[in-house]
PDB file of C-alpha atoms and ligand atoms in Angstrom:
ATOM      1  CA  UNK A  30      41.868 113.095 -56.667  1.00 83.00           C
ATOM      2  CA  UNK A  31      39.011 112.021 -58.925  1.00 94.00           C
ATOM      3  CA  UNK A  32      40.097 110.373 -62.161  1.00 97.00           C
ATOM      4  CA  UNK A  33      38.707 108.136 -64.858  1.00 98.00           C
ATOM      5  CA  UNK A  34      38.972 105.278 -62.364  1.00 98.00           C
ATOM      6  CA  UNK A  35      36.542 107.079 -60.031  1.00 98.00           C
ATOM      7  CA  UNK A  36      33.985 106.891 -62.833  1.00 98.00           C
ATOM      8  CA  UNK A  37      34.724 103.181 -63.276  1.00 97.00           C
ATOM      9  CA  UNK A  38      34.282 102.583 -59.523  1.00 97.00           C
ATOM     10  CA  UNK A  39      30.998 104.499 -59.612  1.00 97.00           C
ATOM     11  CA  UNK A  40      29.824 102.526 -62.656  1.00 97.00           C
ATOM     12  CA  UNK A  41      29.554 105.728 -64.688  1.00 97.00           C
ATOM     13  CA  UNK A  42      31.767 104.342 -67.422  1.00 97.00           C
ATOM     14  CA  UNK A  43      31.866 100.659 -68.320  1.00 97.00           C
ATOM     15  CA  UNK A  44      34.710  98.255 -67.660  1.00 95.00           C
ATOM     16  CA  UNK A  45      35.307  94.553 -68.053  1.00 95.00           C
ATOM     17  CA  UNK A  46      35.172  93.821 -64.347  1.00 94.00           C
ATOM     18  CA  UNK A  47      36.862  90.702 -62.999  1.00 95.00           C
ATOM     19  CA  UNK A  48      35.976  90.956 -59.325  1.00 95.00           C
ATOM     20  CA  UNK A  49      34.892  93.632 -56.875  1.00 97.00           C
ATOM     21  CA  UNK A  50      34.868  93.876 -53.091  1.00 97.00           C
ATOM     22  CA  UNK A  51      33.743  96.676 -50.781  1.00 97.00           C
ATOM     23  CA  UNK A  52      37.214  98.213 -51.008  1.00 97.00           C
ATOM     24  CA  UNK A  53      38.822  97.044 -54.296  1.00 98.00           C
ATOM     25  CA  UNK A  54      38.013  96.360 -57.922  1.00 97.00           C
ATOM     26  CA  UNK A  55      39.917  94.520 -60.666  1.00 96.00           C
ATOM     27  CA  UNK A  56      39.164  95.101 -64.340  1.00 96.00           C
ATOM     28  CA  UNK A  57      40.801  94.546 -67.710  1.00 95.00           C
ATOM     29  CA  UNK A  58      43.102  97.278 -69.034  1.00 95.00           C
ATOM     30  CA  UNK A  59      41.531  98.912 -72.088  1.00 96.00           C
ATOM     31  CA  UNK A  60      44.905  99.067 -73.873  1.00 94.00           C
ATOM     32  CA  UNK A  61      46.571  95.829 -72.775  1.00 93.00           C
ATOM     33  CA  UNK A  62      50.255  94.907 -72.943  1.00 92.00           C
ATOM     34  CA  UNK A  63      48.990  91.332 -73.355  1.00 92.00           C
ATOM     35  CA  UNK A  64      45.591  89.690 -73.251  1.00 92.00           C
ATOM     36  CA  UNK A  65      44.500  89.382 -69.639  1.00 94.00           C
ATOM     37  CA  UNK A  66      46.353  92.555 -68.548  1.00 94.00           C
ATOM     38  CA  UNK A  67      44.352  93.451 -65.446  1.00 96.00           C
ATOM     39  CA  UNK A  68      44.319  96.491 -63.173  1.00 96.00           C
ATOM     40  CA  UNK A  69      43.817  96.064 -59.424  1.00 97.00           C
ATOM     41  CA  UNK A  70      42.795  99.243 -57.616  1.00 98.00           C
ATOM     42  CA  UNK A  71      41.585 100.260 -54.186  1.00 98.00           C
ATOM     43  CA  UNK A  72      38.330 102.214 -54.201  1.00 98.00           C
ATOM     44  CA  UNK A  73      39.893 104.828 -51.940  1.00 97.00           C
ATOM     45  CA  UNK A  74      40.969 107.797 -54.092  1.00 97.00           C
ATOM     46  CA  UNK A  75      44.711 108.025 -53.568  1.00 97.00           C
ATOM     47  CA  UNK A  76      47.385 108.518 -56.186  1.00 98.00           C
ATOM     48  CA  UNK A  77      50.445 106.888 -54.613  1.00 98.00           C
ATOM     49  CA  UNK A  78      51.326 103.777 -52.646  1.00 97.00           C
ATOM     50  CA  UNK A  79      52.532 105.767 -49.641  1.00 97.00           C
ATOM     51  CA  UNK A  80      49.176 107.613 -49.496  1.00 96.00           C
ATOM     52  CA  UNK A  81      47.335 104.372 -48.831  1.00 97.00           C
ATOM     53  CA  UNK A  82      46.716 103.475 -45.166  1.00 97.00           C
ATOM     54  CA  UNK A  83      48.842 100.392 -44.322  1.00 97.00           C
ATOM     55  CA  UNK A  84      45.779  98.228 -43.652  1.00 97.00           C
ATOM     56  CA  UNK A  85      44.373  99.138 -47.083  1.00 97.00           C
ATOM     57  CA  UNK A  86      47.733  98.339 -48.671  1.00 97.00           C
ATOM     58  CA  UNK A  87      47.756  94.938 -46.968  1.00 97.00           C
ATOM     59  CA  UNK A  88      44.189  94.244 -48.126  1.00 97.00           C
ATOM     60  CA  UNK A  89      45.116  95.281 -51.672  1.00 98.00           C
ATOM     61  CA  UNK A  90      48.016  92.823 -51.687  1.00 98.00           C
ATOM     62  CA  UNK A  91      45.694  89.961 -50.716  1.00 97.00           C
ATOM     63  CA  UNK A  92      43.229  91.039 -53.395  1.00 96.00           C
ATOM     64  CA  UNK A  93      45.999  91.171 -56.021  1.00 96.00           C
ATOM     65  CA  UNK A  94      47.224  87.724 -55.054  1.00 97.00           C
ATOM     66  CA  UNK A  95      43.737  86.333 -55.731  1.00 95.00           C
ATOM     67  CA  UNK A  96      43.344  88.199 -59.028  1.00 95.00           C
ATOM     68  CA  UNK A  97      46.848  87.366 -60.266  1.00 95.00           C
ATOM     69  CA  UNK A  98      46.295  83.666 -59.508  1.00 95.00           C
ATOM     70  CA  UNK A  99      43.102  83.733 -61.567  1.00 95.00           C
ATOM     71  CA  UNK A 100      44.788  85.559 -64.461  1.00 94.00           C
ATOM     72  CA  UNK A 101      47.587  83.002 -64.449  1.00 94.00           C
ATOM     73  CA  UNK A 102      45.204  80.039 -64.306  1.00 93.00           C
ATOM     74  CA  UNK A 103      43.095  81.537 -67.121  1.00 94.00           C
ATOM     75  CA  UNK A 104      46.169  81.575 -69.372  1.00 92.00           C
ATOM     76  CA  UNK A 105      47.479  78.066 -68.695  1.00 92.00           C
ATOM     77  CA  UNK A 106      49.455  78.985 -65.586  1.00 94.00           C
ATOM     78  CA  UNK A 107      51.270  81.798 -67.342  1.00 94.00           C
ATOM     79  CA  UNK A 108      53.973  83.904 -65.742  1.00 96.00           C
ATOM     80  CA  UNK A 109      53.151  87.543 -65.095  1.00 96.00           C
ATOM     81  CA  UNK A 110      54.579  90.868 -63.954  1.00 95.00           C
ATOM     82  CA  UNK A 111      52.941  92.753 -61.114  1.00 96.00           C
ATOM     83  CA  UNK A 112      53.746  96.423 -61.648  1.00 96.00           C
ATOM     84  CA  UNK A 113      53.037  99.761 -60.040  1.00 98.00           C
ATOM     85  CA  UNK A 114      53.862 103.007 -61.836  1.00 97.00           C
ATOM     86  CA  UNK A 115      54.093 105.326 -58.834  1.00 98.00           C
ATOM     87  CA  UNK A 116      54.170 108.933 -60.092  1.00 98.00           C
ATOM     88  CA  UNK A 117      54.517 110.595 -63.467  1.00 98.00           C
ATOM     89  CA  UNK A 118      58.264 109.956 -63.770  1.00 98.00           C
ATOM     90  CA  UNK A 119      57.567 106.264 -63.201  1.00 97.00           C
ATOM     91  CA  UNK A 120      55.041 106.242 -66.045  1.00 96.00           C
ATOM     92  CA  UNK A 121      51.839 106.797 -64.059  1.00 98.00           C
ATOM     93  CA  UNK A 122      49.162 108.301 -66.283  1.00 98.00           C
ATOM     94  CA  UNK A 123      46.060 107.830 -64.143  1.00 98.00           C
ATOM     95  CA  UNK A 124      46.468 109.506 -60.720  1.00 98.00           C
ATOM     96  CA  UNK A 125      44.691 106.743 -58.815  1.00 98.00           C
ATOM     97  CA  UNK A 126      46.934 103.968 -57.539  1.00 98.00           C
ATOM     98  CA  UNK A 127      46.655 100.785 -59.604  1.00 98.00           C
ATOM     99  CA  UNK A 128      48.743  97.651 -59.881  1.00 98.00           C
ATOM    100  CA  UNK A 129      49.081  96.026 -63.293  1.00 97.00           C
ATOM    101  CA  UNK A 130      48.943  92.239 -63.612  1.00 95.00           C
ATOM    102  CA  UNK A 131      50.551  91.559 -66.996  1.00 95.00           C
ATOM    103  CA  UNK A 132      50.643  87.997 -68.358  1.00 94.00           C
ATOM    104  CA  UNK A 133      53.959  87.123 -70.033  1.00 94.00           C
ATOM    105  CA  UNK A 134      54.705  84.493 -72.661  1.00 90.00           C
ATOM    106  CA  UNK A 135      58.017  83.045 -73.777  1.00 88.00           C
ATOM    107  CA  UNK A 136      59.784  85.831 -75.667  1.00 87.00           C
ATOM    108  CA  UNK A 137      57.693  88.630 -74.116  1.00 86.00           C
ATOM    109  CA  UNK A 138      59.500  91.909 -73.642  1.00 80.00           C
ATOM    110  CA  UNK A 139      61.145  92.149 -70.237  1.00 79.00           C
ATOM    111  CA  UNK A 140      61.106  94.993 -67.739  1.00 79.00           C
ATOM    112  CA  UNK A 141      64.362  96.219 -66.120  1.00 79.00           C
ATOM    113  CA  UNK A 142      66.227  96.474 -69.424  1.00 81.00           C
ATOM    114  CA  UNK A 143      67.835  99.752 -68.390  1.00 82.00           C
ATOM    115  CA  UNK A 144      70.242  99.644 -65.415  1.00 86.00           C
ATOM    116  CA  UNK A 145      72.205 102.323 -63.563  1.00 88.00           C
ATOM    117  CA  UNK A 146      75.227 100.650 -61.955  1.00 93.00           C
ATOM    118  CA  UNK A 147      76.679 102.024 -58.690  1.00 96.00           C
ATOM    119  CA  UNK A 148      80.119 103.563 -58.624  1.00 96.00           C
ATOM    120  CA  UNK A 149      82.642 102.898 -55.832  1.00 97.00           C
ATOM    121  CA  UNK A 150      80.976 103.526 -52.430  1.00 96.00           C
ATOM    122  CA  UNK A 151      77.683 104.673 -53.911  1.00 96.00           C
ATOM    123  CA  UNK A 152      75.677 101.609 -52.956  1.00 93.00           C
ATOM    124  CA  UNK A 153      76.427 102.037 -49.235  1.00 95.00           C
ATOM    125  CA  UNK A 154      75.620 105.759 -49.431  1.00 94.00           C
ATOM    126  CA  UNK A 155      72.298 105.129 -51.121  1.00 93.00           C
ATOM    127  CA  UNK A 156      71.446 102.425 -48.587  1.00 94.00           C
ATOM    128  CA  UNK A 157      72.184 104.864 -45.753  1.00 96.00           C
ATOM    129  CA  UNK A 158      70.114 107.594 -47.388  1.00 93.00           C
ATOM    130  CA  UNK A 159      67.042 105.360 -47.663  1.00 92.00           C
ATOM    131  CA  UNK A 160      67.413 103.882 -44.143  1.00 92.00           C
ATOM    132  CA  UNK A 161      67.514 107.437 -42.762  1.00 93.00           C
ATOM    133  CA  UNK A 162      64.053 108.069 -44.266  1.00 88.00           C
ATOM    134  CA  UNK A 163      62.315 105.027 -42.738  1.00 87.00           C
ATOM    135  CA  UNK A 164      59.406 105.901 -40.411  1.00 84.00           C
TER     136      UNK A 164
HETATM  137  P1  5GP B 989      49.550 103.911 -65.778  1.00 60.42           P
HETATM  138  O1  5GP B 989      50.393 104.346 -66.925  1.00 60.42           O
HETATM  139  O2  5GP B 989      48.862 105.065 -65.100  1.00 60.42           O
HETATM  140  O3  5GP B 989      50.269 103.013 -64.812  1.00 60.42           O
HETATM  141  O4  5GP B 989      48.427 102.984 -66.396  1.00 60.42           O
HETATM  142  C1  5GP B 989      47.145 103.416 -66.683  1.00 60.42           C
HETATM  143  C2  5GP B 989      46.451 102.285 -67.425  1.00 60.42           C
HETATM  144  O5  5GP B 989      45.049 102.523 -67.394  1.00 60.42           O
HETATM  145  C3  5GP B 989      46.875 102.171 -68.872  1.00 60.42           C
HETATM  146  O6  5GP B 989      47.462 100.890 -69.118  1.00 60.42           O
HETATM  147  C4  5GP B 989      45.575 102.388 -69.636  1.00 60.42           C
HETATM  148  O7  5GP B 989      45.461 101.570 -70.769  1.00 60.42           O
HETATM  149  C5  5GP B 989      44.507 102.092 -68.594  1.00 60.42           C
HETATM  150  N1  5GP B 989      43.289 102.858 -68.776  1.00 60.42           N
HETATM  151  C6  5GP B 989      43.204 104.215 -68.930  1.00 60.42           C
HETATM  152  N2  5GP B 989      41.907 104.574 -69.049  1.00 60.42           N
HETATM  153  C7  5GP B 989      41.184 103.439 -68.942  1.00 60.42           C
HETATM  154  C8  5GP B 989      39.769 103.177 -69.017  1.00 60.42           C
HETATM  155  O8  5GP B 989      38.929 104.057 -69.173  1.00 60.42           O
HETATM  156  N3  5GP B 989      39.367 101.872 -68.860  1.00 60.42           N
HETATM  157  C9  5GP B 989      40.280 100.861 -68.678  1.00 60.42           C
HETATM  158  N4  5GP B 989      39.777  99.616 -68.549  1.00 60.42           N
HETATM  159  N5  5GP B 989      41.606 101.075 -68.625  1.00 60.42           N
HETATM  160  C10 5GP B 989      42.054 102.353 -68.768  1.00 60.42           C
END
């Protein structure tokens, strides 16, 4: 599905581009969680991780590794989160898959603050449920 990121890929709206290949582009988030917050996206128009062909997903991971290393080096070797909001209920606003590289400083807010502990026997049942859905 076309989105604002299609326009960025096509150069129809500006972005602060970090690096671009034939199949991916990385650019700074316009509303950053921290300075250096960078989005890594494939040029293929897909919304979700599972929509991406496996070879594209593998290429995207290599691309992200390169971008994230540069972001870290640019901010004195900073730590960072690599995040994907996959779907509306996961916080995805732009329906074009994008990984966030978010530099973190000492005292930065942490993800995973909210937890949902398993009850007796639930962990095994959930494990079985997911294994049954593997391709
Ligand atoms: P999501 O919530 O979908 O995972 O994240 C979408 C991100 O895209 C947000 O962090 C938002 O600031 C960023 N964003 C939305 N529109 C634009 C834009 O036009 N340019 C840039 N550089 N970032 C954008």
